[in-house]
Amino acid sequence: MGIAEKTTARYRNLMSASPTAFVNARLVDPETGAETRGGLLVEDGRILDFGEQIAPGAFSRDTGVIDCAGNVLSPGLIDLRAYVGEPGGEHRESIATATAAAAAGGVTTLVASPDTSPVTDDPAVVDFLKRRARDHGRVRVLPAAAISKGLDGKEISEFGLLREAGAVAFTDGSHSIRNSQTLRRALTYARDFDALIVHFPEDRDLAGAGVMNAGELATRLGLSGAPREAEAIALDRDIRLVRMTGARYCAAPISTSLALETIAKAKAEGLPVSCGVTINHLTLNENDIGDYRTFLKVKPPLRREEERLALVEAVASGLIDIIFSDHDPQDVETKRLPFAEADFGAVGLETLLPAALRLVHAGAVSLPQVLRAMTSRPADILRLPQGRLKKGAPADLIVFDPDEPFVLNKDVLKSRCKNTPFDEARLQGVVKTTMVAGVVVHGKDARIFS
Amino acid sequence: MSPAYTFSQRHLLGIEGLNRLEILHLLDLAEEAVAVSRQVQKHKASLAGRTLINLFFENSTRTQSSFELAGKRLGADVMNMSVATSSVKKGETLIDTAMTLNAMRPDIIVVRHAQAGAAHLLARKVDCAVVNAGDGAHEHPTQALLDALTIRRNKGRIENLNVAICGDVLHSRVARSNIILLSALGARVRVVGPSTLMPTGIANLGVEVYHTMREGLKDADIVMMLRLQRERMSGAFIPSTREYFRFFGLDAEKLAYARPDALVMHPGPMNRGVEIDSSVADGDQSLIREQVEMGVAVRMAVLEALARNLPNG
């Protein structure tokens, strides 16, 4: 355990008893879209009260005060999928580094993807992750378990036991389940346990060896492409299976307007369907690959600008439920290769918020709308109490200046790997304070005036 | 003769990114190199003291030997590195190999690799000039230059010629480089082949697309055949080689669809009886052997042009 982590753990014990007040804040409640000036009071790790009445001098003397200086105060972000490196990928990431990155990026809850080694398909691994997160994590780490044992798409894992151990969702990560019978059984069985299935819809045979979006640009670059239809065909199948089984299903990540059409129909029909999109697909397109930049090699591939615009519009309309980082640290060895040989994946925990704010600054989506997709909507879908400004809700909160500009320097990222697609990008939005369960885990802390 | 326009590139990674004048400059330089190569005394000293490394991750006979001869005729020290004998077999990455070679201070590295973008990656990491000798299905710029030179010498021009590029366009770097280069010089380029061997969005590159040889070869001045990779011959992209030859193999009968003075080209190595019939490959209309000669000349031109832009060049 590092010094910083020890300090955090000790600090947590000290702080949990004393109340904290945020003052001079622009309170944004993503769930209702309400914006108010005022403050927020935290006690015992929960939101005690908030509103205009919480002003300097309106609380007891032992209360720590965080002056928000007019910045936004909102629930901390909930990230549907991030790779934390443990167990088995500690050269790429660890719970300590992933959660340090999360805290810096304003992510207060992250769902750990199960593509670990060993795969999170056994209750013991879920338990391991929870203990490691308790001892080394700055933010909440919730394990997702695999749908299929070993992520091989054949046998379903122990949904009941895994859920009891603490798995919040079931997903095979970026492995799409090829066998329709297996997915049907998984959905059927998941329904009995009211388990959420998060599935990446991709027809693996049609996507084939594609390393980027199929089209003119792939042809020019001489790279093999994965067509949009690979996503559409798999999602159509998935929705039919959801209709057969009635299980809670979240399609993530999706990347095309074809998928949006299918999701819209399924939702109109009243199926228990939701969907998520990665921050990369909302803010980048295939042209960003430029001269074979492997940090922009992600799965599904970045699509054309028209597709990106359709996704942004769907965030604004609420058709897309969730925006997530898809944080996937890759070391130099797997990225410093010719494009087709490089691994997929990009880090994203620390850039999730500023990248998402690009949509707000572009006037495409309002601030509460974009925050909703990273707070209360994922909370609803994962059935979590945090992610809302509500009395009694967990005090997982962030203070950020949505306008403060900066140029991203990948070397200052806290993640162990630096494979960001936003290196040297101009971004706006800086997190000033991150609080988890009433404890400040990043940035400006409370001062006690006495 | 010294052409008025200059060539200011540091590397030759593709035809894309070159302007028309730069292409013409290289072709004119290559004409001079043809003259040099036809003398008994074939040596020039323009690369004297320079080191050229041929780094070939894919097997190649004609391209590698052609670069080697070009370098030697210009007086450079030439080293050939092929994968079979190198530490790439021991798991060293492209970048590490490049950095190792870079430390030996070469002036020019010629690279061939099975993956698109490999030459770009290399160029970002080394200090010397990089020549792309073929990267995956992306580009093969010196092949396109030698094809253009061959056409210009035989037809006297490139502008307004109908050029039909036939066969496996999907996997062909030769096709991509030729489409860009010949279009830039004013030729009307078409591609001909089964739809399974046509890349998505190829029409956006400014070519006409045909799926029968009768239509595709009509009024063609140049018929450029592409090699069908053996591993792609059965099942996945086309049903069989005999079916392919029946519909897309160039024989005398199909060549008759083109103009009577049409000329036949092939980047080699040929699959006789698959994409081209021997009678056509060795016939009067064939330029295939001349292409090989032009290959050396074009590579001399490229090396000379890049050497001029080297530090102390």
mmCIF file of C-alpha atoms in Angstrom, chain A residues 214-225 227 290-294 304 333 335-341, chain B residues 16 93-96 113 115-118 120-121 124-125 135-139 176 180 199-202 204-205:
data_model
loop_
_atom_site.group_PDB
_atom_site.id
_atom_site.type_symbol
_atom_site.label_atom_id
_atom_site.label_comp_id
_atom_site.label_asym_id
_atom_site.label_seq_id
_atom_site.Cartn_x
_atom_site.Cartn_y
_atom_site.Cartn_z
ATOM 1 C CA ALA A 214 -15.466 0.025 -43.438
ATOM 2 C CA GLY A 215 -15.619 2.692 -46.106
ATOM 3 C CA GLU A 216 -13.660 5.042 -48.276
ATOM 4 C CA LEU A 217 -11.136 5.964 -45.606
ATOM 5 C CA ALA A 218 -10.329 2.319 -44.801
ATOM 6 C CA THR A 219 -9.908 1.730 -48.523
ATOM 7 C CA ARG A 220 -7.545 4.683 -48.822
ATOM 8 C CA LEU A 221 -5.507 3.543 -45.835
ATOM 9 C CA GLY A 222 -5.455 -0.051 -47.064
ATOM 10 C CA LEU A 223 -6.966 -1.302 -43.807
ATOM 11 C CA SER A 224 -9.730 -3.851 -43.519
ATOM 12 C CA GLY A 225 -13.013 -2.437 -42.310
ATOM 13 C CA PRO A 227 -19.175 -2.454 -41.599
ATOM 14 C CA GLY A 290 -5.132 10.287 -39.557
ATOM 15 C CA ASP A 291 -1.799 8.655 -40.289
ATOM 16 C CA TYR A 292 -2.536 5.374 -38.557
ATOM 17 C CA ARG A 293 -2.803 6.671 -34.967
ATOM 18 C CA THR A 294 -3.248 3.480 -32.970
ATOM 19 C CA ARG A 304 -18.133 8.598 -39.916
ATOM 20 C CA GLU A 333 4.152 -2.659 -26.510
ATOM 21 C CA LYS A 335 0.090 0.128 -29.294
ATOM 22 C CA ARG A 336 3.452 0.975 -30.849
ATOM 23 C CA LEU A 337 2.767 -1.322 -33.765
ATOM 24 C CA PRO A 338 1.364 -1.063 -37.263
ATOM 25 C CA PHE A 339 -2.328 -0.186 -36.981
ATOM 26 C CA ALA A 340 -3.710 -3.620 -37.832
ATOM 27 C CA GLU A 341 -1.430 -5.319 -35.293
ATOM 28 C CA GLU B 16 -0.930 10.371 -51.845
ATOM 29 C CA THR B 93 8.942 -5.327 -32.947
ATOM 30 C CA LEU B 94 9.100 -3.222 -36.077
ATOM 31 C CA ILE B 95 9.882 -0.143 -34.002
ATOM 32 C CA ASP B 96 12.684 -1.766 -32.047
ATOM 33 C CA HIS B 113 5.874 -4.714 -44.468
ATOM 34 C CA GLN B 115 0.731 -4.087 -42.563
ATOM 35 C CA ALA B 116 -0.679 -0.844 -43.872
ATOM 36 C CA GLY B 117 0.915 2.177 -42.228
ATOM 37 C CA ALA B 118 4.154 0.414 -41.286
ATOM 38 C CA HIS B 120 4.498 5.835 -41.668
ATOM 39 C CA LEU B 121 5.179 4.380 -38.241
ATOM 40 C CA ARG B 124 7.968 8.867 -37.248
ATOM 41 C CA LYS B 125 10.660 7.061 -35.289
ATOM 42 C CA ASP B 135 2.839 -1.590 -46.860
ATOM 43 C CA GLY B 136 -0.015 -4.052 -46.644
ATOM 44 C CA ALA B 137 -2.888 -3.107 -48.898
ATOM 45 C CA HIS B 138 -2.044 0.590 -48.647
ATOM 46 C CA GLU B 139 0.569 1.863 -51.115
ATOM 47 C CA ARG B 176 -4.208 2.193 -54.847
ATOM 48 C CA ILE B 180 -3.888 8.102 -57.284
ATOM 49 C CA PRO B 199 -13.012 -2.388 -51.630
ATOM 50 C CA THR B 200 -15.890 -0.378 -50.176
ATOM 51 C CA GLY B 201 -16.054 3.167 -51.469
ATOM 52 C CA ILE B 202 -13.545 2.606 -54.279
ATOM 53 C CA ASN B 204 -14.955 7.718 -54.301
ATOM 54 C CA LEU B 205 -11.313 7.534 -55.348
#
